[in-house]
Coordinates of C-alpha atoms (C1' of nucleotides) in Angstrom, one line a residue:
Chain A
M1 CA -53.8 -100.8 -22.5
T2 CA -52.6 -99.9 -26.3
A3 CA -49.4 -98.9 -26.1
L4 CA -49.1 -95.3 -26.3
P5 CA -47.8 -93.0 -28.7
L6 CA -44.4 -91.2 -28.5
E7 CA -46.0 -87.9 -29.8
D8 CA -49.2 -88.0 -26.6
S9 CA -46.2 -88.0 -24.4
R10 CA -44.7 -84.4 -23.5
D11 CA -41.7 -86.1 -21.9
A12 CA -42.3 -89.2 -23.2
T13 CA -37.9 -90.4 -22.1
V14 CA -39.9 -90.3 -18.8
T15 CA -42.1 -91.6 -15.8
G16 CA -46.0 -91.1 -15.7
D17 CA -44.8 -90.1 -12.6
A18 CA -41.8 -88.5 -13.0
R19 CA -43.9 -86.9 -15.2
G20 CA -45.5 -86.1 -12.2
E21 CA -43.1 -84.5 -10.5
A22 CA -42.0 -82.5 -13.6
T23 CA -45.2 -80.6 -13.6
R24 CA -45.3 -80.7 -10.1
K25 CA -42.2 -78.9 -9.6
R26 CA -42.7 -76.5 -12.8
I27 CA -45.4 -74.6 -10.6
L28 CA -43.4 -74.5 -7.4
D29 CA -41.1 -72.1 -9.9
A30 CA -43.8 -70.6 -11.7
A31 CA -45.5 -70.5 -8.3
Q32 CA -42.1 -68.7 -6.8
K33 CA -41.5 -66.5 -9.6
L34 CA -44.9 -64.5 -9.7
F35 CA -45.2 -64.8 -5.4
S36 CA -41.5 -63.1 -5.6
E37 CA -42.3 -60.1 -8.6
H38 CA -46.1 -59.8 -7.3
G39 CA -46.3 -61.1 -3.3
T40 CA -48.7 -63.3 -3.0
N41 CA -51.9 -61.8 -2.8
G42 CA -51.6 -60.5 -6.6
V43 CA -51.0 -63.5 -8.4
S44 CA -53.7 -66.0 -10.1
L45 CA -53.5 -69.5 -9.3
R46 CA -54.5 -68.8 -12.9
A47 CA -51.9 -67.0 -13.6
I48 CA -49.2 -69.7 -12.1
T49 CA -49.7 -72.6 -14.5
S50 CA -50.9 -70.8 -17.1
E51 CA -46.6 -69.5 -16.8
A52 CA -46.1 -73.3 -15.8
G53 CA -47.8 -74.0 -18.5
A54 CA -50.6 -76.2 -16.7
N55 CA -54.0 -76.1 -16.4
S56 CA -55.2 -74.5 -13.3
A57 CA -56.8 -78.0 -11.8
A58 CA -52.6 -79.4 -11.2
A59 CA -52.6 -76.1 -8.4
N60 CA -54.7 -78.2 -6.7
Y61 CA -54.7 -81.6 -7.5
H62 CA -50.7 -81.4 -6.4
F63 CA -51.2 -78.6 -3.3
G64 CA -54.7 -78.8 -2.5
S65 CA -55.9 -74.6 -2.4
K66 CA -53.6 -71.9 -3.2
S67 CA -51.8 -71.7 0.4
G68 CA -51.0 -74.8 0.5
L69 CA -49.5 -74.6 -2.6
L70 CA -47.6 -71.3 -1.4
E71 CA -46.6 -73.6 2.3
A72 CA -44.8 -75.8 -0.4
V73 CA -43.0 -73.4 -2.2
F74 CA -41.6 -71.8 1.4
A75 CA -41.0 -75.9 2.1
R76 CA -39.3 -76.9 -0.7
H77 CA -35.7 -74.4 0.0
A78 CA -36.6 -73.1 4.6
A79 CA -35.5 -76.4 5.9
G80 CA -31.9 -76.4 3.4
I81 CA -31.4 -72.2 4.7
A82 CA -32.6 -73.5 8.3
Q83 CA -29.4 -76.4 8.3
E84 CA -27.2 -74.6 6.6
R85 CA -27.8 -71.6 9.0
E86 CA -27.1 -74.2 11.8
A87 CA -24.0 -75.3 9.8
M88 CA -22.4 -72.4 9.4
L89 CA -22.2 -71.4 12.9
A90 CA -20.6 -75.0 14.5
Q91 CA -18.0 -73.7 11.8
C92 CA -17.7 -70.4 13.5
R93 CA -14.2 -70.1 14.5
A94 CA -12.0 -67.7 17.1
E95 CA -8.7 -68.5 15.6
P96 CA -6.2 -66.2 14.0
G97 CA -6.2 -66.1 9.9
R98 CA -10.1 -66.0 10.4
P99 CA -12.6 -63.1 10.7
P100 CA -13.5 -61.7 14.1
M101 CA -16.0 -64.5 16.0
L102 CA -19.0 -61.4 15.6
E103 CA -18.2 -60.8 11.9
Q104 CA -18.2 -64.7 11.1
I105 CA -22.1 -65.2 13.2
V106 CA -23.6 -62.2 11.6
R107 CA -22.3 -63.8 8.0
A108 CA -23.9 -68.1 8.7
F109 CA -27.5 -65.9 10.5
L110 CA -27.4 -63.4 6.5
E111 CA -26.2 -65.9 4.0
P112 CA -27.5 -69.1 3.5
G113 CA -30.6 -66.8 3.0
M114 CA -28.6 -65.1 0.5
R115 CA -25.9 -66.8 -1.3
G116 CA -28.6 -68.8 -4.3
E117 CA -28.3 -71.3 -3.3
H118 CA -31.6 -72.5 -1.9
G119 CA -33.7 -71.5 -4.6
G120 CA -31.9 -68.1 -5.8
T121 CA -32.4 -65.1 -5.7
S122 CA -35.9 -65.3 -6.0
F123 CA -36.6 -67.7 -3.2
A124 CA -35.0 -64.6 -1.8
R125 CA -37.6 -62.0 -2.7
F126 CA -40.6 -64.2 -2.6
R127 CA -39.2 -64.4 1.4
G128 CA -38.3 -61.0 1.9
R129 CA -42.2 -60.6 0.2
M130 CA -44.1 -62.6 2.4
L131 CA -42.7 -61.2 5.8
A132 CA -43.8 -57.7 3.7
E133 CA -47.6 -59.0 3.8
N134 CA -47.3 -60.9 7.4
S135 CA -50.2 -63.4 6.9
E136 CA -50.7 -65.9 9.8
Q137 CA -50.6 -68.4 7.4
T138 CA -45.8 -66.4 7.5
R139 CA -46.1 -66.1 10.6
E140 CA -46.1 -69.6 11.8
L141 CA -44.3 -70.9 8.8
Y142 CA -41.3 -68.5 10.2
V143 CA -41.7 -69.8 13.9
R144 CA -41.9 -73.4 12.8
Y145 CA -38.7 -73.5 10.3
F146 CA -36.8 -70.9 11.7
N147 CA -37.4 -70.4 15.8
G148 CA -34.8 -73.1 16.4
S149 CA -32.3 -71.8 14.8
T150 CA -32.3 -68.3 15.9
G151 CA -32.3 -69.3 18.8
Q152 CA -29.1 -71.0 18.3
F153 CA -28.0 -67.5 17.5
L154 CA -28.8 -65.4 20.1
D155 CA -26.6 -67.6 22.1
A156 CA -24.0 -67.1 20.2
L157 CA -24.3 -64.5 19.9
R158 CA -25.3 -63.2 24.1
K159 CA -21.5 -65.9 23.7
V160 CA -20.1 -63.2 22.0
L161 CA -21.2 -60.1 23.7
P162 CA -21.4 -60.8 27.5
D163 CA -21.7 -57.2 27.8
L164 CA -24.2 -56.5 26.1
S165 CA -27.9 -56.6 27.1
E166 CA -30.6 -58.6 26.4
T167 CA -32.7 -55.8 25.5
D168 CA -30.4 -54.5 23.9
L169 CA -30.4 -57.5 21.9
F170 CA -32.7 -57.7 20.3
W171 CA -33.0 -54.4 19.3
R172 CA -30.0 -55.5 16.9
V173 CA -31.4 -58.2 15.2
H174 CA -34.7 -56.7 14.7
V175 CA -32.2 -53.8 12.9
M176 CA -30.5 -57.0 11.6
L177 CA -33.5 -58.3 10.3
G178 CA -35.5 -56.1 9.1
T179 CA -32.5 -54.7 6.8
M180 CA -32.3 -58.7 5.6
V181 CA -36.2 -58.5 4.9
Y182 CA -36.0 -55.1 2.6
T183 CA -32.6 -56.5 0.8
L184 CA -34.8 -59.5 -0.1
A185 CA -37.7 -57.6 -1.2
N186 CA -35.6 -55.4 -3.3
T187 CA -38.3 -52.4 -3.0
G188 CA -35.1 -50.3 -5.7
R189 CA -35.7 -47.2 -3.4
I190 CA -32.1 -46.8 -3.0
Q191 CA -31.1 -47.7 -6.6
A192 CA -33.7 -45.4 -7.1
L193 CA -31.7 -42.3 -4.8
S194 CA -28.2 -43.3 -5.3
N195 CA -28.4 -43.1 -9.4
G196 CA -27.9 -47.0 -9.3
A197 CA -24.4 -46.5 -7.1
C198 CA -25.7 -48.2 -4.4
D199 CA -27.9 -51.5 -6.0
P200 CA -29.0 -54.5 -3.4
S201 CA -30.2 -56.3 -5.5
D202 CA -27.6 -58.0 -6.2
L203 CA -27.3 -59.9 -3.1
D204 CA -24.0 -61.2 -3.0
D205 CA -22.1 -57.4 -3.3
A206 CA -24.7 -56.9 -0.1
L207 CA -23.7 -59.6 1.8
D208 CA -20.8 -57.7 1.9
H209 CA -20.7 -54.3 2.6
L210 CA -24.3 -55.8 5.4
V211 CA -21.5 -58.2 6.9
P212 CA -19.4 -55.1 8.7
M213 CA -22.0 -52.1 9.0
I214 CA -23.9 -55.1 11.6
A215 CA -21.6 -56.7 13.4
H216 CA -20.9 -52.8 14.1
L217 CA -24.1 -52.4 15.2
F218 CA -23.8 -55.0 17.5
R219 CA -20.4 -53.7 18.6
G220 CA -22.1 -49.8 19.4
P221 CA -22.6 -49.1 23.4
A222 CA -24.9 -49.7 25.0
T223 CA -28.5 -48.0 24.6
P224 CA -28.4 -44.7 27.2
T225 CA -31.3 -45.2 29.5
G226 CA -34.0 -42.0 30.0
T227 CA -36.3 -41.4 32.3
S228 CA -38.0 -39.7 29.6
D229 CA -37.9 -38.7 25.7
A230 CA -36.3 -35.4 26.1
A231 CA -34.0 -36.9 27.9
R232 CA -32.6 -39.6 26.1
T233 CA -33.4 -37.8 22.8
L234 CA -30.1 -34.6 24.6
N235 CA -28.3 -38.2 26.2
P236 CA -27.1 -39.5 23.6
I237 CA -24.1 -42.2 22.7
Q238 CA -21.7 -40.2 22.4
A239 CA -18.9 -41.4 19.3
Chain B
M1 CA -88.9 -27.5 -1.7
T2 CA -89.9 -28.8 1.9
A3 CA -88.5 -27.7 4.7
L4 CA -86.0 -31.2 5.4
P5 CA -86.8 -33.1 9.0
L6 CA -84.4 -33.3 10.9
E7 CA -84.8 -36.7 11.6
D8 CA -83.0 -37.7 7.6
S9 CA -80.6 -35.9 7.9
R10 CA -77.4 -38.5 10.3
D11 CA -76.4 -35.3 11.6
A12 CA -79.4 -32.3 11.5
T13 CA -76.6 -29.7 12.9
V14 CA -74.2 -29.7 9.9
T15 CA -75.2 -28.4 6.2
G16 CA -74.8 -31.2 3.4
D17 CA -71.6 -30.2 2.0
A18 CA -69.4 -30.9 5.2
R19 CA -71.6 -33.6 6.0
G20 CA -70.1 -34.7 2.6
E21 CA -66.9 -34.7 4.4
A22 CA -67.4 -36.1 6.7
T23 CA -68.0 -39.5 4.9
R24 CA -64.5 -38.4 3.5
K25 CA -63.2 -38.3 6.1
R26 CA -64.2 -41.4 8.1
I27 CA -63.7 -43.4 4.4
L28 CA -60.3 -42.3 5.1
D29 CA -59.6 -42.9 8.4
A30 CA -60.9 -46.2 7.9
A31 CA -59.4 -47.3 4.1
Q32 CA -56.6 -46.2 6.9
K33 CA -56.9 -48.0 9.2
L34 CA -57.9 -51.7 7.6
F35 CA -55.0 -51.3 4.6
S36 CA -52.6 -51.2 7.5
E37 CA -53.8 -53.9 9.4
H38 CA -53.9 -55.8 6.0
G39 CA -52.7 -54.5 4.0
T40 CA -53.7 -53.4 -0.3
N41 CA -54.1 -56.0 -1.3
G42 CA -55.9 -57.1 1.5
V43 CA -58.8 -54.8 2.0
S44 CA -61.7 -54.3 -0.3
L45 CA -64.1 -51.3 -0.6
R46 CA -67.2 -53.2 1.3
A47 CA -65.2 -53.9 4.3
I48 CA -63.5 -49.8 4.0
T49 CA -66.5 -48.3 2.7
S50 CA -68.7 -51.2 6.0
E51 CA -66.2 -49.7 8.4
A52 CA -66.6 -46.7 8.1
G53 CA -69.8 -46.8 8.4
A54 CA -71.0 -46.0 4.5
N55 CA -72.5 -47.5 1.0
S56 CA -69.5 -49.0 -1.7
A57 CA -71.2 -46.3 -3.7
A58 CA -69.6 -44.0 -1.5
A59 CA -65.5 -44.4 -2.3
N60 CA -66.5 -44.9 -5.5
Y61 CA -67.9 -41.3 -5.4
H62 CA -64.9 -39.4 -3.7
F63 CA -61.9 -40.5 -4.8
G64 CA -63.2 -42.1 -8.5
S65 CA -61.1 -46.3 -7.8
K66 CA -59.9 -47.5 -5.3
S67 CA -56.8 -46.4 -6.2
G68 CA -57.2 -43.0 -6.0
L69 CA -58.8 -43.4 -2.3
L70 CA -54.9 -45.5 -2.1
E71 CA -53.7 -42.2 -3.4
A72 CA -56.3 -39.6 -0.6
V73 CA -54.8 -41.8 2.2
F74 CA -51.7 -42.0 1.5
A75 CA -51.8 -37.8 0.5
R76 CA -53.6 -36.7 3.5
H77 CA -50.4 -36.8 6.3
A78 CA -47.5 -37.1 3.3
A79 CA -47.0 -33.4 2.2
G80 CA -46.9 -32.9 6.1
I81 CA -44.3 -35.1 7.2
A82 CA -41.8 -34.1 4.4
Q83 CA -42.6 -30.9 5.9
E84 CA -41.5 -31.7 9.1
R85 CA -38.8 -32.9 7.7
E86 CA -37.0 -30.5 7.1
A87 CA -38.5 -28.5 9.0
M88 CA -36.4 -30.0 12.1
L89 CA -33.6 -30.6 9.3
A90 CA -33.3 -26.8 9.0
Q91 CA -33.1 -26.2 13.1
C92 CA -30.3 -28.8 13.8
R93 CA -27.6 -27.4 15.4
A94 CA -23.5 -27.8 16.0
E95 CA -23.9 -26.3 19.5
P96 CA -23.0 -27.3 23.2
G97 CA -25.5 -28.2 25.2
R98 CA -27.5 -30.2 22.6
P99 CA -27.0 -33.3 20.5
P100 CA -24.0 -34.6 18.1
M101 CA -25.5 -33.1 14.7
L102 CA -25.4 -36.7 12.8
E103 CA -28.0 -38.2 15.8
Q104 CA -30.4 -34.8 15.7
I105 CA -30.4 -35.2 12.2
V106 CA -30.6 -39.0 11.6
R107 CA -33.9 -37.6 14.1
A108 CA -35.1 -35.4 11.8
F109 CA -35.2 -38.1 9.1
L110 CA -37.1 -40.1 11.6
E111 CA -39.6 -38.8 14.4
P112 CA -41.6 -37.1 11.5
G113 CA -43.3 -40.1 9.9
M114 CA -42.9 -42.4 13.6
R115 CA -44.8 -39.9 16.0
G116 CA -47.6 -40.0 15.6
E117 CA -48.7 -36.1 14.2
H118 CA -50.3 -37.1 11.2
G119 CA -51.9 -39.8 11.3
G120 CA -50.7 -41.3 13.9
T121 CA -49.4 -45.6 13.9
S122 CA -52.2 -46.6 11.7
F123 CA -50.6 -44.3 8.7
A124 CA -47.1 -45.5 9.6
R125 CA -47.3 -49.1 9.5
F126 CA -49.6 -48.8 5.9
R127 CA -46.6 -47.2 4.8
G128 CA -45.4 -49.5 5.4
R129 CA -46.6 -52.0 3.7
M130 CA -47.5 -49.5 0.5
L131 CA -42.9 -50.7 1.0
A132 CA -44.0 -53.5 1.3
E133 CA -45.7 -54.0 -1.7
N134 CA -44.2 -52.1 -3.8
S135 CA -46.2 -51.8 -6.4
E136 CA -45.7 -48.6 -9.0
Q137 CA -48.1 -46.6 -7.6
T138 CA -46.1 -47.1 -3.7
R139 CA -42.9 -45.8 -6.1
E140 CA -43.9 -42.9 -8.5
L141 CA -45.4 -41.6 -4.6
Y142 CA -42.9 -42.3 -2.2
V143 CA -40.8 -40.4 -5.4
R144 CA -43.2 -37.3 -6.0
Y145 CA -44.1 -36.8 -1.7
F146 CA -40.5 -37.5 -1.0
N147 CA -37.1 -37.3 -2.7
G148 CA -37.4 -33.0 -2.3
S149 CA -37.0 -34.0 1.1
T150 CA -34.4 -36.6 1.5
G151 CA -32.3 -35.7 -1.2
Q152 CA -32.0 -32.8 2.1
F153 CA -30.7 -35.5 4.1
L154 CA -27.5 -37.0 2.0
D155 CA -27.4 -33.2 1.6
A156 CA -26.9 -32.2 5.8
L157 CA -25.0 -36.7 5.8
R158 CA -22.8 -35.8 3.6
K159 CA -22.0 -31.9 4.9
V160 CA -21.4 -34.0 9.0
L161 CA -19.4 -37.5 7.7
P162 CA -17.4 -35.5 4.8
D163 CA -14.7 -38.6 4.8
L164 CA -17.5 -41.2 3.9
S165 CA -17.9 -43.0 0.6
E166 CA -20.7 -42.3 -1.9
T167 CA -21.7 -45.6 -2.0
D168 CA -21.2 -45.8 2.3
L169 CA -23.0 -43.2 2.7
F170 CA -26.0 -45.3 0.3
W171 CA -25.8 -49.2 2.0
R172 CA -26.0 -46.7 6.0
V173 CA -29.8 -44.9 4.1
H174 CA -30.9 -48.2 3.1
V175 CA -29.8 -49.5 6.3
M176 CA -31.6 -46.7 7.5
L177 CA -34.6 -46.8 5.1
G178 CA -34.3 -50.5 5.6
T179 CA -35.1 -50.5 9.4
M180 CA -37.5 -47.6 9.6
V181 CA -39.9 -49.7 7.2
Y182 CA -39.4 -52.9 8.7
T183 CA -39.9 -51.3 12.4
L184 CA -43.2 -49.5 11.0
A185 CA -44.5 -52.6 9.4
N186 CA -44.6 -54.1 12.7
T187 CA -44.2 -58.2 12.6
G188 CA -44.3 -58.9 15.9
R189 CA -41.0 -61.0 15.1
I190 CA -39.0 -59.7 17.7
Q191 CA -41.2 -59.2 19.4
A192 CA -41.6 -63.3 19.5
L193 CA -38.1 -64.1 19.7
S194 CA -38.1 -61.7 22.1
N195 CA -40.8 -63.0 24.7
G196 CA -42.3 -59.3 24.5
A197 CA -38.5 -58.2 26.1
C198 CA -38.1 -55.8 22.9
D199 CA -41.7 -54.3 21.1
P200 CA -41.1 -52.3 18.4
S201 CA -44.4 -51.2 18.0
D202 CA -44.3 -48.7 20.7
L203 CA -43.0 -47.0 18.1
D204 CA -41.8 -43.1 20.8
D205 CA -39.7 -46.1 22.0
A206 CA -38.6 -47.2 19.0
L207 CA -37.7 -44.1 18.2
D208 CA -35.1 -43.8 21.4
H209 CA -33.4 -46.9 20.4
L210 CA -33.1 -46.6 16.8
V211 CA -31.3 -43.0 16.3
P212 CA -28.5 -44.1 18.7
M213 CA -27.6 -47.5 17.1
I214 CA -28.2 -45.6 13.6
A215 CA -25.7 -42.7 14.4
H216 CA -23.4 -44.9 15.0
L217 CA -23.8 -47.2 11.7
F218 CA -23.4 -43.6 10.6
R219 CA -19.7 -43.1 12.3
G220 CA -17.8 -46.7 11.4
P221 CA -15.5 -47.2 9.3
A222 CA -15.3 -47.3 6.0
T223 CA -16.6 -51.2 4.2
P224 CA -13.4 -52.8 3.7
T225 CA -12.5 -52.7 -0.9
G226 CA -11.4 -56.3 -1.7
T227 CA -11.3 -58.1 -4.9
S228 CA -13.2 -60.9 -4.1
D229 CA -16.0 -62.2 -1.1
A230 CA -13.0 -64.7 -0.6
A231 CA -10.4 -61.4 0.1
R232 CA -13.5 -59.1 2.3
T233 CA -14.7 -62.7 4.3
L234 CA -11.4 -62.7 5.6
N235 CA -10.8 -59.0 5.7
P236 CA -13.9 -57.3 7.8
I237 CA -13.6 -54.6 9.2
Q238 CA -11.6 -53.9 12.7
A239 CA -13.8 -53.2 15.3
Chain C
dG1 C1' -74.6 -37.0 -1.6
dT2 C1' -75.6 -41.4 0.0
dC3 C1' -77.9 -45.5 -1.0
dT4 C1' -79.6 -50.0 -3.4
dA5 C1' -79.3 -52.5 -7.8
dT6 C1' -76.7 -54.4 -10.9
dA7 C1' -72.9 -55.2 -14.7
dG8 C1' -68.9 -57.1 -15.3
dC9 C1' -65.1 -59.2 -14.5
dT10 C1' -62.0 -62.4 -12.1
dG11 C1' -60.8 -65.9 -8.7
dG12 C1' -60.0 -70.0 -6.4
dA13 C1' -61.9 -74.8 -6.6
dT14 C1' -64.4 -78.9 -8.3
dA15 C1' -66.7 -82.5 -12.0
dG16 C1' -65.7 -85.5 -15.0
dA17 C1' -63.8 -87.5 -19.9
dC18 C1' -60.0 -89.3 -20.9
Chain D
dG1 C1' -52.0 -87.2 -13.6
dT2 C1' -53.9 -84.1 -16.6
dC3 C1' -57.7 -81.7 -19.3
dT4 C1' -62.3 -78.7 -20.8
dA5 C1' -66.0 -76.7 -18.4
dT6 C1' -68.3 -75.4 -14.9
dC7 C1' -69.8 -73.4 -9.9
dC8 C1' -69.8 -69.9 -7.4
dA9 C1' -68.2 -66.2 -3.9
dG10 C1' -66.1 -62.0 -3.7
dC11 C1' -64.4 -57.9 -6.6
dT12 C1' -65.3 -53.5 -8.4
dA13 C1' -67.4 -49.8 -10.9
dT14 C1' -71.8 -48.2 -12.1
dA15 C1' -76.5 -47.3 -13.2
dG16 C1' -80.4 -44.7 -11.3
dA17 C1' -84.1 -43.9 -7.7
dC18 C1' -84.2 -41.1 -3.7

DNA sequence: GTCTATAGCTGGATAGAC
DNA sequence: GTCTATCCAGCTATAGAC
């Protein structure tokens, strides 16, 4: 083999393998960014590899297909979020000087996915978009990567809220999930309605508002049971 | 002109114009159904017109383009929802024997879009998908069709919750919107986690659970203001 | 007003040079 | 491992017969 002229290499200080890894990472970063901005259906491989400064063939070489790329983007940070969630949950303690257990648990659930330690806000928005698009692949990925840790949180919530019925528990978790997804998806609706006074795209600020609201929600009274819609409408909970 | 043989007409009992309207309606129905199931990006005009028993050219004849069809599907029921919202809001009364005003207001906001009087559950899911996809066109349509009535609800909420700060008001409305959108989008996540014990795809049942939860949320204490994230974390609201 | 046929693109994926 | 070139499927939109 002939000596390789340095000018021919995009980054002559690293080996060929490392160059491959660098391209792979650039494609993952570009895909995450564009998926988070336009959804997974609204972005072509060509746009992604162009953003990454590579060719569309490179994406197929590294990831096999577009859905393979989607899964790789997801997998890169999802396991880390689940692990940090579980670690934060394990550190929750009912002790004087700390927030109530419920606040700690809610924060442990929301914070790892929103604070930006795992892929930043673009990965958070990417997950919001994925959940919103609600494809079969997305559902499968969520079950695989998150069902375990989410189950631990359900158990923790049952423990601190022993009087809450299973039905009410799941409905409140539903509200928590919906709020998280809607916040991550960043539709801009509340910014428009509030003329910018409320900005959930600042995920740190969002956490500080959401944790107390969700905790308050979990502490609410049991949903009244009625035999008809009218009965439930006419006998709502008392504040 | 020669007499038209009855067999040549798909529906000989109506006039040509009425036939055109029927096809137009079948296309709108098919588009709403498929958009609600697969999002707007995941469905082709071919699939829609095939479902409607028509040809892809018919969609362009009636609606000009795919985005024209999308707007037509939206517009068909959106104004009706906004009107019914405003009508229900106008009928809210603080009287003995009725639910508290706040419950009435929350229900007036949520019910017209979820109860199925305007396009059924498929139109509700269609809106959820649109909001999730969060396109420029969607944002524009929402401002045009819903900003007026939503502004009336903000005023009504200010009136029954005079001590709530503007910031807290918008954050709680954000949670209400997120919960509504997530419920309409029907990701199936909570059904999977609860083994079917909790099913938000039953929108009547969902309303009966969501109205008391959201009302309770609005009645929560003010979000504590801290100078740092740590201060806010260590001093959450007291339940 | 509805159809067939097709123009004109854009997308994912692959072959093969280097 | 990365590129260029290309195949082919699927899409929107339109032209023109009926």
